[in-house]
PDB file of C-alpha atoms in Angstrom:
ATOM      1  CA  MET A 285    -102.896 117.161 -83.205  1.00  0.00           C
ATOM      2  CA  ARG A 286    -105.058 117.154 -80.113  1.00  0.00           C
ATOM      3  CA  GLY A 287    -104.131 119.365 -77.170  1.00  0.00           C
ATOM      4  CA  HIS A 288    -103.044 116.509 -74.890  1.00  0.00           C
ATOM      5  CA  ALA A 289    -100.803 114.926 -77.526  1.00  0.00           C
ATOM      6  CA  ARG A 290     -99.353 118.316 -78.449  1.00  0.00           C
ATOM      7  CA  GLY A 291     -98.585 118.961 -74.777  1.00  0.00           C
ATOM      8  CA  LEU A 292     -96.804 115.611 -74.473  1.00  0.00           C
ATOM      9  CA  TRP A 293     -94.680 116.343 -77.557  1.00  0.00           C
ATOM     10  CA  ASP A 294     -93.977 119.870 -76.309  1.00  0.00           C
ATOM     11  CA  ALA A 295     -92.605 118.364 -73.088  1.00  0.00           C
ATOM     12  CA  TYR A 296     -90.696 115.640 -74.966  1.00  0.00           C
ATOM     13  CA  CYS A 297     -89.114 117.909 -77.594  1.00  0.00           C
ATOM     14  CA  GLY A 298     -88.601 121.010 -75.516  1.00  0.00           C
ATOM     15  CA  THR A 299     -87.478 124.030 -77.459  1.00  0.00           C
ATOM     16  CA  GLY A 300     -84.847 123.894 -80.145  1.00  0.00           C
ATOM     17  CA  ASN A 301     -81.450 125.393 -79.407  1.00  0.00           C
ATOM     18  CA  VAL A 302     -81.639 127.763 -82.369  1.00  0.00           C
ATOM     19  CA  GLU A 303     -78.068 129.031 -81.974  1.00  0.00           C
ATOM     20  CA  LEU A 304     -76.563 125.520 -82.095  1.00  0.00           C
ATOM     21  CA  ILE A 305     -78.847 124.329 -84.892  1.00  0.00           C
ATOM     22  CA  ASP A 306     -77.905 127.392 -86.966  1.00  0.00           C
ATOM     23  CA  TYR A 307     -74.221 126.799 -86.168  1.00  0.00           C
ATOM     24  CA  ALA A 308     -74.557 123.144 -87.250  1.00  0.00           C
ATOM     25  CA  ARG A 309     -75.933 124.366 -90.584  1.00  0.00           C
ATOM     26  CA  THR A 310     -72.639 126.205 -91.180  1.00  0.00           C
ATOM     27  CA  LEU A 311     -70.550 123.052 -90.744  1.00  0.00           C
ATOM     28  CA  SER A 312     -71.562 121.255 -93.939  1.00  0.00           C
ATOM     29  CA  SER A 313     -68.428 122.310 -95.853  1.00  0.00           C
ATOM     30  CA  ARG A 314     -66.105 121.238 -92.998  1.00  0.00           C
ATOM     31  CA  ALA A 315     -67.715 118.229 -91.318  1.00  0.00           C
ATOM     32  CA  GLY A 316     -70.554 115.786 -91.367  1.00  0.00           C
ATOM     33  CA  THR A 317     -73.164 116.165 -88.659  1.00  0.00           C
ATOM     34  CA  ALA A 318     -75.314 113.431 -87.172  1.00  0.00           C
ATOM     35  CA  ILE A 319     -77.735 112.852 -84.317  1.00  0.00           C
ATOM     36  CA  LEU A 320     -77.681 109.949 -81.882  1.00  0.00           C
ATOM     37  CA  SER A 321     -80.693 110.296 -79.625  1.00  0.00           C
ATOM     38  CA  ASN A 322     -82.536 108.191 -77.108  1.00  0.00           C
ATOM     39  CA  SER A 323     -86.045 108.442 -78.449  1.00  0.00           C
ATOM     40  CA  ALA A 324     -89.640 107.329 -78.456  1.00  0.00           C
ATOM     41  CA  ASP A 325     -91.762 106.122 -81.349  1.00  0.00           C
ATOM     42  CA  GLY A 326     -92.859 109.169 -83.344  1.00  0.00           C
ATOM     43  CA  ALA A 327     -89.823 111.284 -82.411  1.00  0.00           C
ATOM     44  CA  ARG A 328     -88.442 111.387 -85.958  1.00  0.00           C
ATOM     45  CA  GLU A 329     -91.634 112.809 -87.392  1.00  0.00           C
ATOM     46  CA  GLU A 330     -92.297 115.260 -84.563  1.00  0.00           C
ATOM     47  CA  GLU A 331     -88.743 116.597 -84.356  1.00  0.00           C
ATOM     48  CA  GLU A 332     -88.602 116.920 -88.134  1.00  0.00           C
ATOM     49  CA  ARG A 333     -91.843 118.910 -88.123  1.00  0.00           C
ATOM     50  CA  ARG A 334     -90.574 121.200 -85.360  1.00  0.00           C
ATOM     51  CA  PHE A 335     -86.871 121.565 -86.150  1.00  0.00           C
ATOM     52  CA  GLY A 336     -86.195 120.296 -89.707  1.00  0.00           C
ATOM     53  CA  PHE A 337     -83.264 118.181 -88.520  1.00  0.00           C
ATOM     54  CA  SER A 338     -82.952 116.240 -91.795  1.00  0.00           C
ATOM     55  CA  GLU A 339     -81.803 119.467 -93.507  1.00  0.00           C
ATOM     56  CA  VAL A 340     -78.810 119.623 -91.145  1.00  0.00           C
ATOM     57  CA  PHE A 341     -78.005 116.124 -89.859  1.00  0.00           C
ATOM     58  CA  ASP A 342     -77.364 112.843 -91.664  1.00  0.00           C
ATOM     59  CA  PRO A 343     -77.686 110.257 -90.357  1.00  0.00           C
ATOM     60  CA  ILE A 344     -80.221 110.714 -87.601  1.00  0.00           C
ATOM     61  CA  CYS A 345     -79.931 107.675 -85.346  1.00  0.00           C
ATOM     62  CA  TYR A 346     -82.924 107.255 -83.038  1.00  0.00           C
ATOM     63  CA  SER A 347     -82.691 104.608 -80.328  1.00  0.00           C
ATOM     64  CA  HIS A 348     -86.229 103.349 -80.868  1.00  0.00           C
ATOM     65  CA  GLU A 349     -85.271 102.559 -84.479  1.00  0.00           C
ATOM     66  CA  GLN A 350     -81.801 101.162 -83.680  1.00  0.00           C
ATOM     67  CA  GLY A 351     -83.082  99.044 -80.804  1.00  0.00           C
ATOM     68  CA  VAL A 352     -80.555 100.285 -78.245  1.00  0.00           C
ATOM     69  CA  ASN A 353     -80.215 103.385 -76.033  1.00  0.00           C
ATOM     70  CA  LYS A 354     -77.173 105.416 -75.065  1.00  0.00           C
ATOM     71  CA  PRO A 355     -75.009 104.760 -73.104  1.00  0.00           C
ATOM     72  CA  HIS A 356     -75.004 101.130 -74.320  1.00  0.00           C
ATOM     73  CA  ARG A 357     -71.936 100.458 -76.462  1.00  0.00           C
ATOM     74  CA  ASP A 358     -74.028  99.229 -79.396  1.00  0.00           C
ATOM     75  CA  ALA A 359     -75.789 102.600 -79.738  1.00  0.00           C
ATOM     76  CA  TYR A 360     -72.483 104.271 -80.592  1.00  0.00           C
ATOM     77  CA  VAL A 361     -71.225 101.384 -82.732  1.00  0.00           C
ATOM     78  CA  ARG A 362     -74.396 101.412 -84.835  1.00  0.00           C
ATOM     79  CA  ALA A 363     -74.183 105.187 -85.248  1.00  0.00           C
ATOM     80  CA  LEU A 364     -70.538 104.916 -86.338  1.00  0.00           C
ATOM     81  CA  GLN A 365     -71.528 102.269 -88.891  1.00  0.00           C
ATOM     82  CA  ARG A 366     -74.301 104.460 -90.267  1.00  0.00           C
ATOM     83  CA  MET A 367     -71.899 107.415 -90.489  1.00  0.00           C
ATOM     84  CA  GLY A 368     -69.189 105.303 -92.119  1.00  0.00           C
ATOM     85  CA  ALA A 369     -66.812 106.673 -89.499  1.00  0.00           C
ATOM     86  CA  GLU A 370     -64.141 105.462 -87.126  1.00  0.00           C
ATOM     87  CA  PRO A 371     -64.227 106.565 -83.464  1.00  0.00           C
ATOM     88  CA  ASP A 372     -61.252 108.928 -84.031  1.00  0.00           C
ATOM     89  CA  ASP A 373     -63.248 110.736 -86.730  1.00  0.00           C
ATOM     90  CA  VAL A 374     -66.045 111.751 -84.378  1.00  0.00           C
ATOM     91  CA  LEU A 375     -66.687 114.358 -81.721  1.00  0.00           C
ATOM     92  CA  PHE A 376     -69.754 113.400 -79.678  1.00  0.00           C
ATOM     93  CA  ILE A 377     -71.640 116.060 -77.730  1.00  0.00           C
ATOM     94  CA  ASP A 378     -74.321 115.324 -75.152  1.00  0.00           C
ATOM     95  CA  ASP A 379     -75.809 117.062 -72.147  1.00  0.00           C
ATOM     96  CA  HIS A 380     -75.695 113.902 -70.012  1.00  0.00           C
ATOM     97  CA  GLN A 381     -72.367 112.760 -68.581  1.00  0.00           C
ATOM     98  CA  VAL A 382     -73.399 109.093 -68.731  1.00  0.00           C
ATOM     99  CA  SER A 383     -73.751 109.391 -72.525  1.00  0.00           C
ATOM    100  CA  VAL A 384     -70.391 111.168 -72.791  1.00  0.00           C
ATOM    101  CA  ASP A 385     -68.850 108.330 -70.774  1.00  0.00           C
ATOM    102  CA  GLY A 386     -70.480 105.777 -73.096  1.00  0.00           C
ATOM    103  CA  ALA A 387     -68.894 107.453 -76.113  1.00  0.00           C
ATOM    104  CA  HIS A 388     -65.495 107.507 -74.422  1.00  0.00           C
ATOM    105  CA  ALA A 389     -65.832 103.766 -73.746  1.00  0.00           C
ATOM    106  CA  VAL A 390     -65.865 103.060 -77.489  1.00  0.00           C
ATOM    107  CA  GLY A 391     -62.998 105.457 -78.246  1.00  0.00           C
ATOM    108  CA  ILE A 392     -65.014 108.462 -79.376  1.00  0.00           C
ATOM    109  CA  ARG A 393     -63.853 111.875 -78.224  1.00  0.00           C
ATOM    110  CA  ALA A 394     -66.788 113.388 -76.355  1.00  0.00           C
ATOM    111  CA  VAL A 395     -67.694 116.543 -74.483  1.00  0.00           C
ATOM    112  CA  ARG A 396     -70.580 117.403 -72.236  1.00  0.00           C
ATOM    113  CA  HIS A 397     -72.711 120.292 -73.463  1.00  0.00           C
ATOM    114  CA  LEU A 398     -72.830 122.921 -70.744  1.00  0.00           C
ATOM    115  CA  ASP A 399     -73.431 126.061 -72.803  1.00  0.00           C
ATOM    116  CA  ASN A 400     -73.356 127.045 -76.469  1.00  0.00           C
ATOM    117  CA  ALA A 401     -70.068 128.959 -76.360  1.00  0.00           C
ATOM    118  CA  THR A 402     -68.160 126.066 -74.778  1.00  0.00           C
ATOM    119  CA  THR A 403     -69.674 123.527 -77.177  1.00  0.00           C
ATOM    120  CA  ILE A 404     -68.913 125.648 -80.250  1.00  0.00           C
ATOM    121  CA  ALA A 405     -65.326 126.160 -79.024  1.00  0.00           C
ATOM    122  CA  ALA A 406     -64.928 122.377 -78.583  1.00  0.00           C
ATOM    123  CA  ILE A 407     -66.184 121.769 -82.128  1.00  0.00           C
ATOM    124  CA  GLU A 408     -63.870 124.416 -83.578  1.00  0.00           C
ATOM    125  CA  GLU A 409     -60.915 122.886 -81.702  1.00  0.00           C
ATOM    126  CA  PHE A 410     -61.827 119.415 -83.009  1.00  0.00           C
ATOM    127  CA  LEU A 411     -62.047 120.699 -86.592  1.00  0.00           C
ATOM    128  CA  ARG A 412     -58.800 122.668 -86.445  1.00  0.00           C
ATOM    129  CA  PRO A 413     -56.325 121.181 -88.959  1.00  0.00           C
TER     130      PRO A 413
END
């Protein structure tokens, strides 16, 4: 990859939140994990190369492939369909309030990611029997 393209992808992808990705890996026996991301063409390949998301998340729903961005209602509906889930079955986490609000609008419980400890606590609360 040329320097300019690498720099663009570095800016686009940022750095992986290693703590949360590692935590997500531990959830496989208790919950399914998925990604719903507003994205650009090439994001699947680049994020897979950098972070190995397909080892942790299934499905991975990229907006450029689904044809609709969060917070549009259809983004969440299509993700639910791909997960084979009902809104009550899902906890949605996002760092943008507008996306959290979009999830709420379709009946999905959602929390805004502020820090790892708070997000992990919210997941544990959701998974508590």
